[in-house]
Each structure stands twice: as C-alpha cells, then as structure tokens.
Amino acid sequence: MIEKPEVIIIGAGASGLMCAIEAGKRRRRVLIIDHAQKPGQKILVSGGRCCNFTNYHVDTGNYISRNPDFCKSALSRYGPEDFLALVKKHRISYSEREHGQLFCTGNSRNILNMLLAECKQAGVSFRLDSKIEKIERLGERLFKVYSNRGDYACRSLVVATGGLSLPAIGASPLGYEIAGQFQIRVWPRSPGLVPFTLPPRDRGRLSTLSGIAVPAVISRKRHSIGENILFTHRGLSGPAALQMSLYWRPGEALTINFLPEIDLAQALKKHRQQHPQRKVKSMLAEYLPQRLVTVMVRSDLAESPLQAISDKKIREISAELQQWTVTPGGTEGFQTAEVTLGGVDCDTISSKTMEARQVAGLFFTGEVLDVSGWLGGYNLQWAWSSGWCAGQYV
Ligand SMILES: Cc1cc2nc3c(=O)[nH]c(=O)nc-3n(C[C@H](O)[C@H](O)[C@H](O)COP(=O)(O)OP(=O)(O)OC[C@H]3O[C@@H](n4cnc5c(N)ncnc54)[C@H](O)[C@@H]3O)c2cc1C
C-alpha cells in the first residue's frame, strides 16, 4: 500500500528538520526521507563540532547569490534571535566568539538533539537509509516518490538535500537533478569556504611554513579580507583564505599583506636609524614568525645589517611582505569545502514560501539554492530561515 503523508521532505539536514518542525506544528503529516543512516550529520561536524549555529550580525550582504535580495525576506521573518530563542528554550549553553559568531559551549549534538526533540513533539516521521529512485508529478500539487523502502504520495514535496560538500557524509546532487527534472534552472556549482591549493613550485618553497597562522589581509580585485591565514602542507587556509574562496575565480592571483597594521617601509627606515648594526631578519622577527621571514624575504636582504639596506631594497622587502602575490592552483574541492556556491536559481523560487514558481507544491530550502553565506554561522542561519519559511506553507 502506498503511504500518503501530506508533506515529504527529502533531506534530514538543517533546513529539512526546521521545515518539518514548522509544518508539524501546523498539524501537517510530515515524512522526512534521507539516504543517510542518521539525520543531521553535517550539523554534527559543523563549527569544529561546536556548531556555529548563527551570528548576531546577519544581513543580506553576508550572502552570495545571483539574486542578492532573495534571502532578505526569509532572514527577516526568521532571524538569529528566533533561533537563539529556541536554543535558550532547550537550555543549550552557547558563547559568542569574535564577529558575533554563536557556538555551542558543549558540542553540536546539543543542537541536533534539540531539533530532533522538536520534530518528535511535532509528530514528524522519519525514513532513513532510503534511496530515492524516482519522483513523478501526478497532477497539480500531487507528487509520487519511489524509494527502495516503499513508495509515497504527497501534496507538498520539499527538496532539502543540501550542497555537494562532504560526499562522505551524505551530500549528493539529487536536489539539482530534481530541479532539472522540473525544468528549473540550476547555476553551475563550485566549492566555497575551502582551502586553496598551490602549484607544486610554490608548495615546495612554502612547505616549511605548514602550520603557521598569521593575521593578514588577502585581496583580489575589489575584495579584501582581514583575518588569519594558515599555511597548510597543500596551500592556504584559515578564515581569510576560506572566506576569499567564495569570491576567487580559477586563474586569479591573490595579494597578501602579512603586516596590514604597519607601514613597513617607515618602520625599516626608523630601525635603520636607531639600530644600524641589526640584521634585517631580526628586526622583522619582531613582527612576524622567523620561518615566514626566512621564506618570504630574499636571504641576502634578510642577512644584511639594516645600515646596508638602501631605500630601494626597503621597498623590495616591503613588497615581499605586504604585497606577496600568489596564484592558487585550485582549491581542495568538495571533499573539504563547507559550502556549495551556485545551485537552484532563486529567480525561479518564491522568496516568501520557497515554492517553485512554475511547479505548485515543490519547495527548495537551504544550501541546494543559489545562496551561500560567509564563514561564521551564516549558512546554518540560511538553512533555519529558509526551512522555517517553507514550513509555514507546505
Ligand atoms: C565541515 C563543515 C562545517 C560547517 N560548519 C558550519 C558552521 O559552523 N556554521 C554554519 O553556519 N555552517 C556550517 N557549515 C555549512 C552548513 O552545515 C550547511 O550550509 C547546512 O548544513 C546546509 O543545510 P541543508 O539543510 O541545506 O543541507 P544539509 O544539512 O547538508 O542536509 C542535507 C541532507 O540531505 C540528505 N541528502 C542528500 N542527498 C540525498 C539523497 N540523494 N537522498 C536522500 N537524502 C539526501 C543528506 O544526507 C543530508 O541529511 C559547515 C559545513 C561543513 C561541511
């Protein structure tokens, strides 16, 4: 016999669970189907397992989309304070880190347990470990979903399948395929919030820097991001590099200023006057890790006493440390990316209900849409907000 819930949500992740809670509260019979064996796996690994669940300063400017205003309505109707109220209701302890980021003080499991408790209270059913085989539209607001564990019919179908990052814990392209099946445009996808890899030549030269983190400003074209950069054995990571990966295009060069706070040329001239015998490298070591100085500054300059350094050479040293230019070979890809750039075209979706404009009853929420947030709790907030909105209309 075919099961007939009113609402089927494909994806037991952040936005799917939120949508289910809201629809369940409206007394809709909701079934969540997921191919993973357990729900909310990405929530568990988020924020270094402490779940950066939202941010005090959420604004449309923190998101990247071909339709930059699309997220405005959802974020204003269900914002950080609403999710925080839920966190407080469940007495989950949290703390604010820099830039308004809110993390669990325990671990991400608390957030997932909270969502599952809310689902239980709202009467939501789950079918995990289920492979979706086919979806059919039988008529206006009537869908049939075929899976290896049974077939279902529903009036509202929510696609909450997330992006392509971390295939190892359940990511798949199903959401984009469903959009394609219904002639809904999907923009090309690429990994975002992902470390850069460097070409072998640079990797060899920089290998000794692996593990070093320095505050820096990283720039491309009009974008500049000031935060920590972390050298890895494959390239560049840390918040500044991850954030820049949202904007970087293959082949583009990046410029890095390792000493954004000072006028290095002026500082070198001052030290040259005051400590002429001092070596350049020991003066620079006051500001930067010695290993970084050794790699970035030509050894004949680094070993010279300051008095032997001309103004021209000072300009050279400043350029090496304040305008270091590097062209990444690529990124570490979807294996390590935190988000997927691109996805279901927001112009085809109602920003109020998350329903496809041309397909009544078909909804898209969360990361499967062409909305990607900065590092810092913005992506989960988008998942909560978009899931909440769809939950009011399914
Ligand atoms: C390592 C890591 C750390 C992160 N940390 C943070 C953070 O601290 N703060 C933040 O804001 N964001 C963070 N993010 C991003 C954030 O987790 C996602 O943007 C968010 O989970 C997206 O929610 P979603 O509901 O759209 O998709 P998901 O939460 O990814 O859920 C999608 C669900 O769909 C299921 N699914 C996929 N394909 C199928 C299929 N074919 N059949 C059935 N089910 C399917 C999956 O199994 C999954 O359960 C992080 C991401 C990663 C990878």
mmCIF file of C-alpha atoms and ligand atoms in Angstrom, residues 9-17 33-55 63 101-103 108 127-128 130-132 159-166 169-175 177-178 193 334-340 365-369 371 373-384 386, ligand 1:
data_model
loop_
_atom_site.group_PDB
_atom_site.id
_atom_site.type_symbol
_atom_site.label_atom_id
_atom_site.label_comp_id
_atom_site.label_asym_id
_atom_site.label_seq_id
_atom_site.Cartn_x
_atom_site.Cartn_y
_atom_site.Cartn_z
ATOM 1 C CA ILE A 9 10.869 16.442 2.916
ATOM 2 C CA ILE A 10 13.902 14.969 1.196
ATOM 3 C CA GLY A 11 16.886 15.619 3.462
ATOM 4 C CA ALA A 12 17.096 15.358 7.249
ATOM 5 C CA GLY A 13 19.650 18.166 7.489
ATOM 6 C CA ALA A 14 19.426 21.637 8.966
ATOM 7 C CA SER A 15 16.774 23.121 6.679
ATOM 8 C CA GLY A 16 14.765 19.909 6.287
ATOM 9 C CA LEU A 17 14.466 19.432 10.062
ATOM 10 C CA ILE A 33 13.288 10.804 3.849
ATOM 11 C CA ASP A 34 17.081 10.643 3.891
ATOM 12 C CA HIS A 35 19.549 8.212 2.350
ATOM 13 C CA ALA A 36 21.910 8.595 5.297
ATOM 14 C CA GLN A 37 21.563 6.264 8.251
ATOM 15 C CA LYS A 38 21.376 9.127 10.717
ATOM 16 C CA PRO A 39 19.881 12.632 10.486
ATOM 17 C CA GLY A 40 21.792 15.917 10.684
ATOM 18 C CA GLN A 41 25.282 14.633 10.012
ATOM 19 C CA LYS A 42 26.517 17.979 8.735
ATOM 20 C CA ILE A 43 25.176 19.742 11.799
ATOM 21 C CA LEU A 44 27.310 17.388 13.894
ATOM 22 C CA VAL A 45 30.551 18.243 12.093
ATOM 23 C CA SER A 46 29.790 21.959 11.862
ATOM 24 C CA GLY A 47 31.911 24.583 13.588
ATOM 25 C CA GLY A 48 34.624 22.101 14.519
ATOM 26 C CA ARG A 49 31.875 20.024 16.211
ATOM 27 C CA CYS A 50 30.778 23.016 18.326
ATOM 28 C CA CYS A 51 28.239 24.195 15.702
ATOM 29 C CA ASN A 52 28.489 27.869 14.863
ATOM 30 C CA PHE A 53 24.695 27.899 14.678
ATOM 31 C CA THR A 54 24.146 31.578 13.873
ATOM 32 C CA ASN A 55 25.608 35.057 14.009
ATOM 33 C CA TYR A 63 25.444 36.108 1.359
ATOM 34 C CA GLN A 101 29.564 34.161 15.914
ATOM 35 C CA LEU A 102 27.491 31.964 18.263
ATOM 36 C CA PHE A 103 28.798 28.494 19.107
ATOM 37 C CA SER A 108 26.892 20.223 18.024
ATOM 38 C CA ARG A 127 12.564 7.129 6.843
ATOM 39 C CA LEU A 128 16.333 6.991 6.961
ATOM 40 C CA SER A 130 16.205 5.213 1.989
ATOM 41 C CA LYS A 131 17.296 5.630 -1.588
ATOM 42 C CA ILE A 132 15.027 7.820 -3.715
ATOM 43 C CA VAL A 159 13.868 19.386 -1.551
ATOM 44 C CA ALA A 160 16.299 19.990 1.335
ATOM 45 C CA THR A 161 19.183 17.914 0.046
ATOM 46 C CA GLY A 162 21.935 20.482 0.727
ATOM 47 C CA GLY A 163 25.030 21.079 -1.375
ATOM 48 C CA LEU A 164 27.800 18.891 -2.714
ATOM 49 C CA SER A 165 30.352 19.306 0.046
ATOM 50 C CA LEU A 166 31.399 16.297 2.116
ATOM 51 C CA ILE A 169 28.587 12.091 4.993
ATOM 52 C CA GLY A 170 25.676 12.133 2.574
ATOM 53 C CA ALA A 171 25.985 15.008 0.084
ATOM 54 C CA SER A 172 24.552 14.180 -3.344
ATOM 55 C CA PRO A 173 23.351 16.028 -6.457
ATOM 56 C CA LEU A 174 19.767 14.744 -6.110
ATOM 57 C CA GLY A 175 18.316 18.199 -5.389
ATOM 58 C CA GLU A 177 18.537 16.630 -10.545
ATOM 59 C CA ILE A 178 15.003 17.131 -9.210
ATOM 60 C CA LEU A 193 34.730 28.158 2.114
ATOM 61 C CA PHE A 334 34.085 19.415 -2.343
ATOM 62 C CA GLN A 335 35.966 16.941 -0.133
ATOM 63 C CA THR A 336 36.732 19.729 2.334
ATOM 64 C CA ALA A 337 34.517 22.670 1.273
ATOM 65 C CA GLU A 338 31.988 23.926 3.811
ATOM 66 C CA VAL A 339 29.505 25.148 1.210
ATOM 67 C CA THR A 340 28.500 24.891 -2.421
ATOM 68 C CA THR A 365 15.281 25.083 1.069
ATOM 69 C CA GLY A 366 18.820 25.570 2.360
ATOM 70 C CA GLU A 367 22.059 25.113 0.547
ATOM 71 C CA VAL A 368 20.603 23.493 -2.578
ATOM 72 C CA LEU A 369 19.530 27.031 -3.518
ATOM 73 C CA VAL A 371 22.599 31.193 -1.650
ATOM 74 C CA GLY A 373 26.911 32.568 3.300
ATOM 75 C CA TRP A 374 30.182 33.807 4.703
ATOM 76 C CA LEU A 375 32.088 31.900 7.312
ATOM 77 C CA GLY A 376 30.602 32.493 10.763
ATOM 78 C CA GLY A 377 27.189 30.859 11.213
ATOM 79 C CA TYR A 378 25.551 32.410 8.149
ATOM 80 C CA ASN A 379 24.981 29.162 6.260
ATOM 81 C CA LEU A 380 23.164 27.438 9.080
ATOM 82 C CA GLN A 381 21.109 30.591 9.648
ATOM 83 C CA TRP A 382 20.105 30.450 5.970
ATOM 84 C CA ALA A 383 19.118 26.798 6.424
ATOM 85 C CA TRP A 384 17.000 27.629 9.511
ATOM 86 C CA SER A 386 14.538 29.099 4.520
HETATM 87 C C1 LIG B 1 32.719 20.682 7.802
HETATM 88 C C2 LIG B 1 31.600 21.679 7.744
HETATM 89 C C3 LIG B 1 31.447 22.583 8.785
HETATM 90 C C4 LIG B 1 30.435 23.535 8.728
HETATM 91 N N1 LIG B 1 30.302 24.396 9.778
HETATM 92 C C5 LIG B 1 29.324 25.333 9.732
HETATM 93 C C6 LIG B 1 29.126 26.205 10.845
HETATM 94 O O1 LIG B 1 29.754 26.061 11.909
HETATM 95 N N2 LIG B 1 28.188 27.176 10.723
HETATM 96 C C7 LIG B 1 27.433 27.335 9.570
HETATM 97 O O2 LIG B 1 26.610 28.227 9.513
HETATM 98 N N3 LIG B 1 27.564 26.474 8.543
HETATM 99 C C8 LIG B 1 28.479 25.486 8.600
HETATM 100 N N4 LIG B 1 28.607 24.612 7.557
HETATM 101 C C9 LIG B 1 27.634 24.688 6.451
HETATM 102 C C10 LIG B 1 26.278 24.124 6.897
HETATM 103 O O3 LIG B 1 26.480 22.906 7.597
HETATM 104 C C11 LIG B 1 25.359 23.872 5.687
HETATM 105 O O4 LIG B 1 25.268 25.025 4.914
HETATM 106 C C12 LIG B 1 23.961 23.444 6.148
HETATM 107 O O5 LIG B 1 24.025 22.233 6.868
HETATM 108 C C13 LIG B 1 23.048 23.270 4.942
HETATM 109 O O6 LIG B 1 21.808 22.797 5.396
HETATM 110 P P1 LIG B 1 20.875 21.985 4.387
HETATM 111 O O7 LIG B 1 19.687 21.578 5.158
HETATM 112 O O8 LIG B 1 20.672 22.760 3.154
HETATM 113 O O9 LIG B 1 21.730 20.711 3.971
HETATM 114 P P2 LIG B 1 22.389 19.580 4.895
HETATM 115 O O10 LIG B 1 22.436 19.992 6.298
HETATM 116 O O11 LIG B 1 23.649 19.226 4.195
HETATM 117 O O12 LIG B 1 21.348 18.377 4.767
HETATM 118 C C14 LIG B 1 21.102 17.717 3.545
HETATM 119 C C15 LIG B 1 20.512 16.367 3.853
HETATM 120 O O13 LIG B 1 20.071 15.796 2.625
HETATM 121 C C16 LIG B 1 20.435 14.433 2.590
HETATM 122 N N5 LIG B 1 20.546 14.001 1.204
HETATM 123 C C17 LIG B 1 21.441 14.413 0.289
HETATM 124 N N6 LIG B 1 21.262 13.707 -0.851
HETATM 125 C C18 LIG B 1 20.223 12.853 -0.646
HETATM 126 C C19 LIG B 1 19.608 11.847 -1.445
HETATM 127 N N7 LIG B 1 20.035 11.581 -2.694
HETATM 128 N N8 LIG B 1 18.577 11.139 -0.914
HETATM 129 C C20 LIG B 1 18.143 11.381 0.359
HETATM 130 N N9 LIG B 1 18.737 12.310 1.172
HETATM 131 C C21 LIG B 1 19.760 13.042 0.664
HETATM 132 C C22 LIG B 1 21.772 14.380 3.324
HETATM 133 O O14 LIG B 1 22.055 13.091 3.794
HETATM 134 C C23 LIG B 1 21.537 15.395 4.433
HETATM 135 O O15 LIG B 1 20.991 14.783 5.584
HETATM 136 C C24 LIG B 1 29.574 23.609 7.595
HETATM 137 C C25 LIG B 1 29.728 22.689 6.579
HETATM 138 C C26 LIG B 1 30.715 21.728 6.637
HETATM 139 C C27 LIG B 1 30.846 20.740 5.511
#
